[in-house]
Amino acid sequence: MTFPRALALLALIGGVVAACGSGTRPGGSSRAPSREEQVSVSIPVPPPTPPRAAANRPRELQARIDSIAAGFRGRFGIAIRAVDDGWTVEHTARQRLPQQSVSKLWVAMTVLDQRDQGRVRLDDPIVVRPEDLTLFHQPIAFLVKAGGYKTTVGGLLTRALTQSDNTANDRLLTLVGGPSAVRRMIQAKRLGEIRFGPGERQLQAGTAGLTWQPTYAIGNAFQIARSRLSPDARKAALDRYVADPPDGAAPLAIADALARLARGEILSETSTRILLDTMASSVTGRARLRAALPPGWKIAHKTGTGQDLGARNAGFNDVGLLTAPDGRRYALAVMIGDSTRPIRERQMLIQAAAAALTQYVQAHPSNAAGLNSLQ
């Protein structure tokens, strides 16, 4: 092999290795191959070059996020993915943390993926019956009478995403085929380090140290049963949950999934718009990401809040797609998996991450005009 040809082959191999780095992902029009071709070479393979996202990482923003994180005590992660510019900023964002109601995103994506396949229509009628009731936040429960409550798939989707209604979400979960169907969607779309749990009832019962019973859905029966457990039993159950959450996900994987959603890589254009528009109408978490946005910014987001045990909380999250006035988009995930800090401090951590991002973007105007946004 001649020296020029060897150099050309080295450059080709170096580019392939760089594109496979964990810190970046192919562009918006790329698709992962179904199989990797085996290539034999007769020369040494050079070390991989830094991924493009790492090379373009804004050091100023990274330093700011690191500084914010240094002042907070607890187990948490922050991830920012620039949808249009390709860079990533993260802090302890590759560990699996409890999602809680953030996981409603994956149920919604499964519903809309089945819509894209022609298996589900948003105007399909659906009935929510008393036996479908769950626990904790479920505003729809007041509408469910003995004969059930008649609504549509789209109606439940709106309630699940904008109000974080647990019963609406679990009814959709049953419709699409249960937790296994959501897990198949996550795997098929290659969303990465994202788990999906057993559904709201089993997840919350197990976190508390209980085994789910249908009677827990009536009134405050669950809270009463939980209060009868010993503090040691509650702590042991919460420790197990935090150590290995069945609904655990890495903030970086969630930020990446939101960025890919915004680029149209996960759902059809119509389904993407439906999901983002619905997330933009969320009424939860007013003191989290939304509270830090300057005028002109838009947000489509999903919150998640776990159970408390004394001062301890397991799961306090907000993840979303932030759009700047110039059209640039940023996926941001802030997840607090285990902390004894007061709720106000948890809110301030989430707000500080959003403020750091928006201040950086405003200080660095875009050189590109007319960015196409799905927002």
Short mmCIF file of C-alpha atoms in Angstrom, two decimals:
data_model
loop_
_atom_site.label_atom_id
_atom_site.label_comp_id
_atom_site.label_asym_id
_atom_site.label_seq_id
_atom_site.Cartn_x
_atom_site.Cartn_y
_atom_site.Cartn_z
CA MET A 1 0.00 0.00 0.00
CA THR A 2 1.39 3.42 -0.98
CA PHE A 3 1.89 6.14 1.65
CA PRO A 4 -0.78 8.53 0.20
CA ARG A 5 -3.34 5.68 0.12
CA ALA A 6 -2.44 4.76 3.70
CA LEU A 7 -3.02 8.36 4.80
CA ALA A 8 -6.38 8.43 3.07
CA LEU A 9 -7.45 5.21 4.75
CA LEU A 10 -6.29 6.52 8.14
CA ALA A 11 -8.37 9.66 7.68
CA LEU A 12 -11.42 7.62 6.72
CA ILE A 13 -11.10 5.34 9.76
CA GLY A 14 -10.51 8.30 12.09
CA GLY A 15 -13.72 9.93 10.82
CA VAL A 16 -15.74 6.77 11.39
CA VAL A 17 -14.41 6.34 14.92
CA ALA A 18 -15.06 9.99 15.75
CA ALA A 19 -18.66 9.71 14.55
CA CYS A 20 -19.25 6.84 16.97
CA GLY A 21 -18.27 8.83 20.09
CA SER A 22 -20.73 8.73 22.99
CA GLY A 23 -20.91 12.51 23.24
CA THR A 24 -22.64 13.11 19.91
CA ARG A 25 -25.17 11.72 17.48
CA PRO A 26 -25.56 11.81 13.69
CA GLY A 27 -27.28 14.81 12.16
CA GLY A 28 -31.00 15.25 11.78
CA SER A 29 -31.26 13.34 8.50
CA SER A 30 -29.10 10.40 9.59
CA ARG A 31 -30.34 6.94 10.47
CA ALA A 32 -28.48 4.25 12.34
CA PRO A 33 -27.55 1.33 10.10
CA SER A 34 -29.27 -1.99 10.71
CA ARG A 35 -25.91 -3.75 10.62
CA GLU A 36 -22.28 -2.70 10.71
CA GLU A 37 -20.06 -3.70 7.82
CA GLN A 38 -16.84 -5.47 8.80
CA VAL A 39 -13.74 -3.80 7.38
CA SER A 40 -10.30 -5.41 7.40
CA VAL A 41 -7.23 -3.20 7.38
CA SER A 42 -3.55 -3.98 7.31
CA ILE A 43 -2.40 -0.85 9.16
CA PRO A 44 -2.87 0.22 12.81
CA VAL A 45 -6.13 2.05 13.61
CA PRO A 46 -5.40 5.55 14.98
CA PRO A 47 -6.85 6.69 18.32
CA PRO A 48 -10.33 8.22 18.05
CA THR A 49 -10.56 11.98 17.68
CA PRO A 50 -12.77 13.95 20.08
CA PRO A 51 -16.46 13.86 19.12
CA ARG A 52 -17.74 17.00 17.42
CA ALA A 53 -20.16 17.78 20.29
CA ALA A 54 -17.31 17.70 22.80
CA ALA A 55 -15.08 19.79 20.56
CA ASN A 56 -17.79 22.45 20.16
CA ARG A 57 -18.85 22.41 23.81
CA PRO A 58 -19.19 26.00 25.10
CA ARG A 59 -16.62 26.17 27.88
CA GLU A 60 -18.23 29.24 29.39
CA LEU A 61 -21.61 27.50 29.75
CA GLN A 62 -19.99 24.28 30.98
CA ALA A 63 -18.16 26.20 33.69
CA ARG A 64 -21.38 27.92 34.73
CA ILE A 65 -23.29 24.63 34.99
CA ASP A 66 -20.45 23.09 37.00
CA SER A 67 -20.50 26.08 39.34
CA ILE A 68 -24.26 25.84 39.85
CA ALA A 69 -24.01 22.11 40.52
CA ALA A 70 -21.22 22.56 43.07
CA GLY A 71 -23.56 24.45 45.36
CA PHE A 72 -26.25 21.77 45.56
CA ARG A 73 -26.23 18.68 47.77
CA GLY A 74 -27.91 15.56 46.52
CA ARG A 75 -27.85 13.10 43.65
CA PHE A 76 -28.72 14.88 40.42
CA GLY A 77 -27.81 15.44 36.79
CA ILE A 78 -28.02 18.26 34.25
CA ALA A 79 -27.85 17.84 30.47
CA ILE A 80 -28.18 20.39 27.66
CA ARG A 81 -28.24 19.37 24.01
CA ALA A 82 -28.16 22.10 21.35
CA VAL A 83 -30.62 20.82 18.76
CA ASP A 84 -29.42 22.96 15.88
CA ASP A 85 -25.76 23.58 16.79
CA GLY A 86 -24.86 20.05 17.89
CA TRP A 87 -23.00 20.69 21.15
CA THR A 88 -23.69 19.16 24.55
CA VAL A 89 -23.09 20.39 28.10
CA GLU A 90 -23.58 17.98 30.98
CA HIS A 91 -22.89 17.46 34.66
CA THR A 92 -23.23 13.96 36.16
CA ALA A 93 -25.85 13.34 33.48
CA ARG A 94 -25.08 9.72 32.59
CA GLN A 95 -26.43 8.09 35.77
CA ARG A 96 -29.94 6.64 35.94
CA LEU A 97 -32.17 8.83 38.08
CA PRO A 98 -35.88 8.42 38.96
CA GLN A 99 -38.08 9.89 36.25
CA GLN A 100 -41.45 9.74 37.97
CA SER A 101 -43.93 11.57 35.70
CA VAL A 102 -41.27 12.43 33.14
CA SER A 103 -41.88 8.86 31.99
CA LYS A 104 -45.29 9.98 30.69
CA LEU A 105 -43.33 11.26 27.69
CA TRP A 106 -42.58 7.72 26.56
CA VAL A 107 -46.21 6.66 26.86
CA ALA A 108 -47.18 9.69 24.76
CA MET A 109 -44.52 8.85 22.17
CA THR A 110 -45.80 5.27 22.01
CA VAL A 111 -49.36 6.49 21.44
CA LEU A 112 -48.23 8.83 18.67
CA ASP A 113 -45.94 6.22 17.15
CA GLN A 114 -48.94 3.91 16.91
CA ARG A 115 -50.86 6.81 15.40
CA ASP A 116 -48.16 7.10 12.74
CA GLN A 117 -48.60 3.38 12.05
CA GLY A 118 -52.35 3.80 11.64
CA ARG A 119 -53.15 1.73 14.73
CA VAL A 120 -54.50 4.56 16.90
CA ARG A 121 -56.45 7.75 16.19
CA LEU A 122 -56.54 10.63 18.62
CA ASP A 123 -60.30 10.93 18.16
CA ASP A 124 -60.86 7.27 19.00
CA PRO A 125 -63.39 6.99 21.86
CA ILE A 126 -62.17 5.52 25.12
CA VAL A 127 -63.79 4.93 28.52
CA VAL A 128 -62.12 5.40 31.89
CA ARG A 129 -63.78 3.16 34.48
CA PRO A 130 -63.51 3.12 38.28
CA GLU A 131 -61.16 0.13 38.11
CA ASP A 132 -58.76 2.25 36.02
CA LEU A 133 -58.16 4.75 38.82
CA THR A 134 -54.63 4.98 40.20
CA LEU A 135 -53.38 7.26 42.99
CA PHE A 136 -51.86 10.62 43.83
CA HIS A 137 -52.53 13.26 41.15
CA GLN A 138 -55.52 12.18 39.05
CA PRO A 139 -57.96 15.07 38.40
CA ILE A 140 -59.91 12.86 36.00
CA ALA A 141 -61.05 10.77 38.99
CA PHE A 142 -63.72 13.38 39.79
CA LEU A 143 -65.32 12.70 36.40
CA VAL A 144 -65.33 8.91 36.65
CA LYS A 145 -68.71 7.65 37.82
CA ALA A 146 -70.03 4.11 38.16
CA GLY A 147 -70.61 3.84 34.41
CA GLY A 148 -67.22 5.30 33.57
CA TYR A 149 -66.10 8.52 31.89
CA LYS A 150 -66.25 8.73 28.10
CA THR A 151 -63.48 10.67 26.40
CA THR A 152 -60.99 10.27 23.52
CA VAL A 153 -57.40 9.14 23.16
CA GLY A 154 -56.42 12.74 22.46
CA GLY A 155 -58.26 13.91 25.54
CA LEU A 156 -56.33 11.50 27.73
CA LEU A 157 -53.05 12.48 26.06
CA THR A 158 -53.70 16.13 26.87
CA ARG A 159 -54.56 15.36 30.49
CA ALA A 160 -51.50 13.13 30.93
CA LEU A 161 -49.04 15.67 29.55
CA THR A 162 -50.49 19.01 30.64
CA GLN A 163 -51.90 18.02 34.06
CA SER A 164 -49.67 14.99 34.70
CA ASP A 165 -52.80 12.96 35.38
CA ASN A 166 -51.74 9.49 36.53
CA THR A 167 -54.99 7.75 35.64
CA ALA A 168 -55.10 9.30 32.16
CA ASN A 169 -51.54 8.10 31.58
CA ASP A 170 -52.12 4.58 32.86
CA ARG A 171 -55.28 4.25 30.73
CA LEU A 172 -53.21 5.18 27.67
CA LEU A 173 -50.58 2.69 28.81
CA THR A 174 -53.20 -0.06 28.77
CA LEU A 175 -54.38 1.07 25.34
CA VAL A 176 -50.95 0.80 23.69
CA GLY A 177 -50.21 -2.64 25.11
CA GLY A 178 -48.73 -2.06 28.57
CA PRO A 179 -45.19 -1.34 29.76
CA SER A 180 -43.67 -3.85 27.33
CA ALA A 181 -45.02 -1.86 24.37
CA VAL A 182 -43.40 1.34 25.67
CA ARG A 183 -40.12 -0.47 26.24
CA ARG A 184 -40.22 -1.79 22.68
CA MET A 185 -40.73 1.75 21.40
CA ILE A 186 -37.77 3.01 23.45
CA GLN A 187 -35.61 0.23 22.06
CA ALA A 188 -36.84 0.58 18.47
CA LYS A 189 -36.19 4.32 18.47
CA ARG A 190 -32.80 3.80 20.13
CA LEU A 191 -33.48 6.31 22.88
CA GLY A 192 -30.61 5.04 25.00
CA GLU A 193 -30.36 4.87 28.78
CA ILE A 194 -34.09 5.17 29.51
CA ARG A 195 -36.08 2.66 31.52
CA PHE A 196 -39.84 2.40 31.74
CA GLY A 197 -41.38 1.07 34.94
CA PRO A 198 -44.39 -1.16 35.63
CA GLY A 199 -47.02 1.59 35.60
CA GLU A 200 -48.02 4.17 38.17
CA ARG A 201 -49.74 1.91 40.69
CA GLN A 202 -47.05 -0.74 41.02
CA LEU A 203 -44.23 1.83 40.87
CA GLN A 204 -45.57 4.03 43.65
CA ALA A 205 -46.63 1.11 45.83
CA GLY A 206 -43.19 -0.48 45.57
CA THR A 207 -41.44 2.83 46.26
CA ALA A 208 -43.43 3.15 49.48
CA GLY A 209 -42.82 -0.47 50.54
CA LEU A 210 -46.33 -1.71 49.70
CA THR A 211 -47.85 -4.19 47.26
CA TRP A 212 -50.55 -2.62 45.13
CA GLN A 213 -54.18 -3.35 45.94
CA PRO A 214 -57.18 -1.94 44.03
CA THR A 215 -58.61 -0.51 47.24
CA TYR A 216 -55.66 1.90 47.41
CA ALA A 217 -57.25 3.91 44.55
CA ILE A 218 -60.21 4.87 46.75
CA GLY A 219 -59.89 8.11 48.67
CA ASN A 220 -56.74 8.28 50.77
CA ALA A 221 -56.49 4.54 51.36
CA PHE A 222 -52.95 4.42 49.93
CA GLN A 223 -51.70 7.18 52.20
CA ILE A 224 -53.24 5.46 55.22
CA ALA A 225 -51.63 2.12 54.36
CA ARG A 226 -48.29 3.82 53.81
CA SER A 227 -48.49 5.65 57.13
CA ARG A 228 -48.87 2.33 58.95
CA LEU A 229 -45.47 1.12 57.76
CA SER A 230 -42.52 1.50 60.10
CA PRO A 231 -39.97 4.24 59.31
CA ASP A 232 -37.35 1.54 58.76
CA ALA A 233 -39.54 -0.23 56.20
CA ARG A 234 -40.23 3.03 54.38
CA LYS A 235 -36.55 3.95 54.33
CA ALA A 236 -35.49 0.52 53.09
CA ALA A 237 -38.02 0.67 50.25
CA LEU A 238 -36.95 4.18 49.25
CA ASP A 239 -33.29 3.18 49.38
CA ARG A 240 -33.98 0.28 47.02
CA TYR A 241 -35.85 2.53 44.63
CA VAL A 242 -33.19 5.22 44.51
CA ALA A 243 -30.36 2.71 44.14
CA ASP A 244 -31.92 1.03 41.10
CA PRO A 245 -35.05 2.89 39.92
CA PRO A 246 -37.21 0.80 37.58
CA ASP A 247 -38.14 4.08 35.89
CA GLY A 248 -34.57 5.38 35.91
CA ALA A 249 -33.13 7.37 33.05
CA ALA A 250 -29.98 9.34 32.34
CA PRO A 251 -30.61 13.08 31.89
CA LEU A 252 -28.30 13.01 28.88
CA ALA A 253 -30.43 10.32 27.21
CA ILE A 254 -33.60 12.33 27.82
CA ALA A 255 -32.04 15.51 26.44
CA ASP A 256 -30.88 13.57 23.41
CA ALA A 257 -34.35 12.07 22.89
CA LEU A 258 -35.94 15.53 23.04
CA ALA A 259 -33.39 16.89 20.57
CA ARG A 260 -34.09 14.03 18.17
CA LEU A 261 -37.83 14.57 18.62
CA ALA A 262 -37.40 18.24 17.69
CA ARG A 263 -35.44 17.28 14.57
CA GLY A 264 -38.23 14.95 13.47
CA GLU A 265 -36.23 11.74 13.91
CA ILE A 266 -38.68 9.91 16.19
CA LEU A 267 -42.21 10.69 15.00
CA SER A 268 -43.90 12.01 11.89
CA GLU A 269 -44.02 15.77 11.46
CA THR A 270 -47.67 15.94 12.49
CA SER A 271 -47.20 13.75 15.55
CA THR A 272 -44.11 15.73 16.51
CA ARG A 273 -46.08 18.96 16.39
CA ILE A 274 -48.94 17.42 18.40
CA LEU A 275 -46.56 16.25 21.12
CA LEU A 276 -44.59 19.50 21.37
CA ASP A 277 -47.70 21.68 21.25
CA THR A 278 -49.28 19.62 24.01
CA MET A 279 -46.13 19.79 26.14
CA ALA A 280 -46.09 23.56 25.60
CA SER A 281 -49.53 23.74 27.26
CA SER A 282 -48.38 22.09 30.48
CA VAL A 283 -49.62 23.73 33.67
CA THR A 284 -47.27 21.89 36.03
CA GLY A 285 -43.92 23.07 37.40
CA ARG A 286 -44.44 26.82 37.16
CA ALA A 287 -41.50 27.33 39.55
CA ARG A 288 -39.12 25.09 37.61
CA LEU A 289 -37.76 25.60 34.06
CA ARG A 290 -40.55 27.93 32.96
CA ALA A 291 -39.86 30.39 35.79
CA ALA A 292 -36.36 31.17 34.48
CA LEU A 293 -37.25 31.93 30.85
CA PRO A 294 -36.75 35.50 29.59
CA PRO A 295 -39.41 37.15 27.40
CA GLY A 296 -39.59 35.71 23.91
CA TRP A 297 -38.51 32.20 24.87
CA LYS A 298 -40.83 29.21 24.43
CA ILE A 299 -40.89 25.93 26.31
CA ALA A 300 -42.44 22.50 25.82
CA HIS A 301 -41.73 20.43 28.91
CA LYS A 302 -42.67 17.63 31.31
CA THR A 303 -42.18 17.59 35.05
CA GLY A 304 -41.84 14.68 37.45
CA THR A 305 -42.09 14.56 41.23
CA GLY A 306 -41.50 11.53 43.45
CA GLN A 307 -42.50 10.61 46.97
CA ASP A 308 -41.20 12.26 50.12
CA LEU A 309 -39.97 10.60 53.29
CA GLY A 310 -39.50 13.29 55.87
CA ALA A 311 -37.20 15.87 54.31
CA ARG A 312 -36.02 13.41 51.67
CA ASN A 313 -37.38 13.42 48.12
CA ALA A 314 -36.78 10.83 45.41
CA GLY A 315 -37.40 12.47 42.07
CA PHE A 316 -37.77 16.20 41.37
CA ASN A 317 -37.43 16.86 37.65
CA ASP A 318 -38.17 19.08 34.70
CA VAL A 319 -37.18 18.27 31.14
CA GLY A 320 -38.07 20.13 28.00
CA LEU A 321 -37.35 21.80 24.72
CA LEU A 322 -36.48 25.50 24.99
CA THR A 323 -36.70 27.70 21.91
CA ALA A 324 -34.90 31.05 21.76
CA PRO A 325 -36.44 34.12 20.09
CA ASP A 326 -34.14 33.54 17.07
CA GLY A 327 -35.47 29.99 16.63
CA ARG A 328 -32.52 28.04 18.04
CA ARG A 329 -33.63 25.07 20.14
CA TYR A 330 -32.13 23.44 23.21
CA ALA A 331 -33.12 20.25 24.98
CA LEU A 332 -32.62 20.59 28.73
CA ALA A 333 -33.03 17.91 31.40
CA VAL A 334 -32.55 18.63 35.10
CA MET A 335 -33.20 15.65 37.36
CA ILE A 336 -32.79 15.50 41.14
CA GLY A 337 -32.90 11.84 42.08
CA ASP A 338 -32.33 11.95 45.83
CA SER A 339 -32.01 14.99 48.06
CA THR A 340 -32.94 16.36 51.46
CA ARG A 341 -32.75 19.97 50.31
CA PRO A 342 -35.92 22.07 50.70
CA ILE A 343 -38.26 22.25 47.72
CA ARG A 344 -37.31 25.87 47.09
CA GLU A 345 -33.64 24.93 46.70
CA ARG A 346 -34.60 22.16 44.28
CA GLN A 347 -36.65 24.62 42.25
CA MET A 348 -33.76 27.08 42.24
CA LEU A 349 -31.33 24.46 40.90
CA ILE A 350 -33.64 23.80 37.96
CA GLN A 351 -34.17 27.51 37.36
CA ALA A 352 -30.44 28.22 37.59
CA ALA A 353 -29.67 25.66 34.87
CA ALA A 354 -32.28 27.21 32.57
CA ALA A 355 -31.05 30.74 33.34
CA ALA A 356 -27.45 29.76 32.60
CA LEU A 357 -28.51 28.42 29.21
CA THR A 358 -30.65 31.39 28.21
CA GLN A 359 -28.03 33.90 29.34
CA TYR A 360 -25.35 32.11 27.33
CA VAL A 361 -27.52 31.99 24.21
CA GLN A 362 -28.45 35.65 24.49
CA ALA A 363 -24.77 36.57 24.87
CA HIS A 364 -23.89 34.61 21.72
CA PRO A 365 -26.27 35.59 18.90
CA SER A 366 -26.76 33.12 16.10
CA ASN A 367 -24.93 33.58 12.82
CA ALA A 368 -27.63 31.60 11.04
CA ALA A 369 -30.97 33.07 10.03
CA GLY A 370 -34.32 31.48 9.43
CA LEU A 371 -33.86 28.33 11.51
CA ASN A 372 -36.69 25.90 10.96
CA SER A 373 -38.45 25.19 14.24
CA LEU A 374 -41.16 22.64 14.96
CA GLN A 375 -42.31 24.74 17.93
#
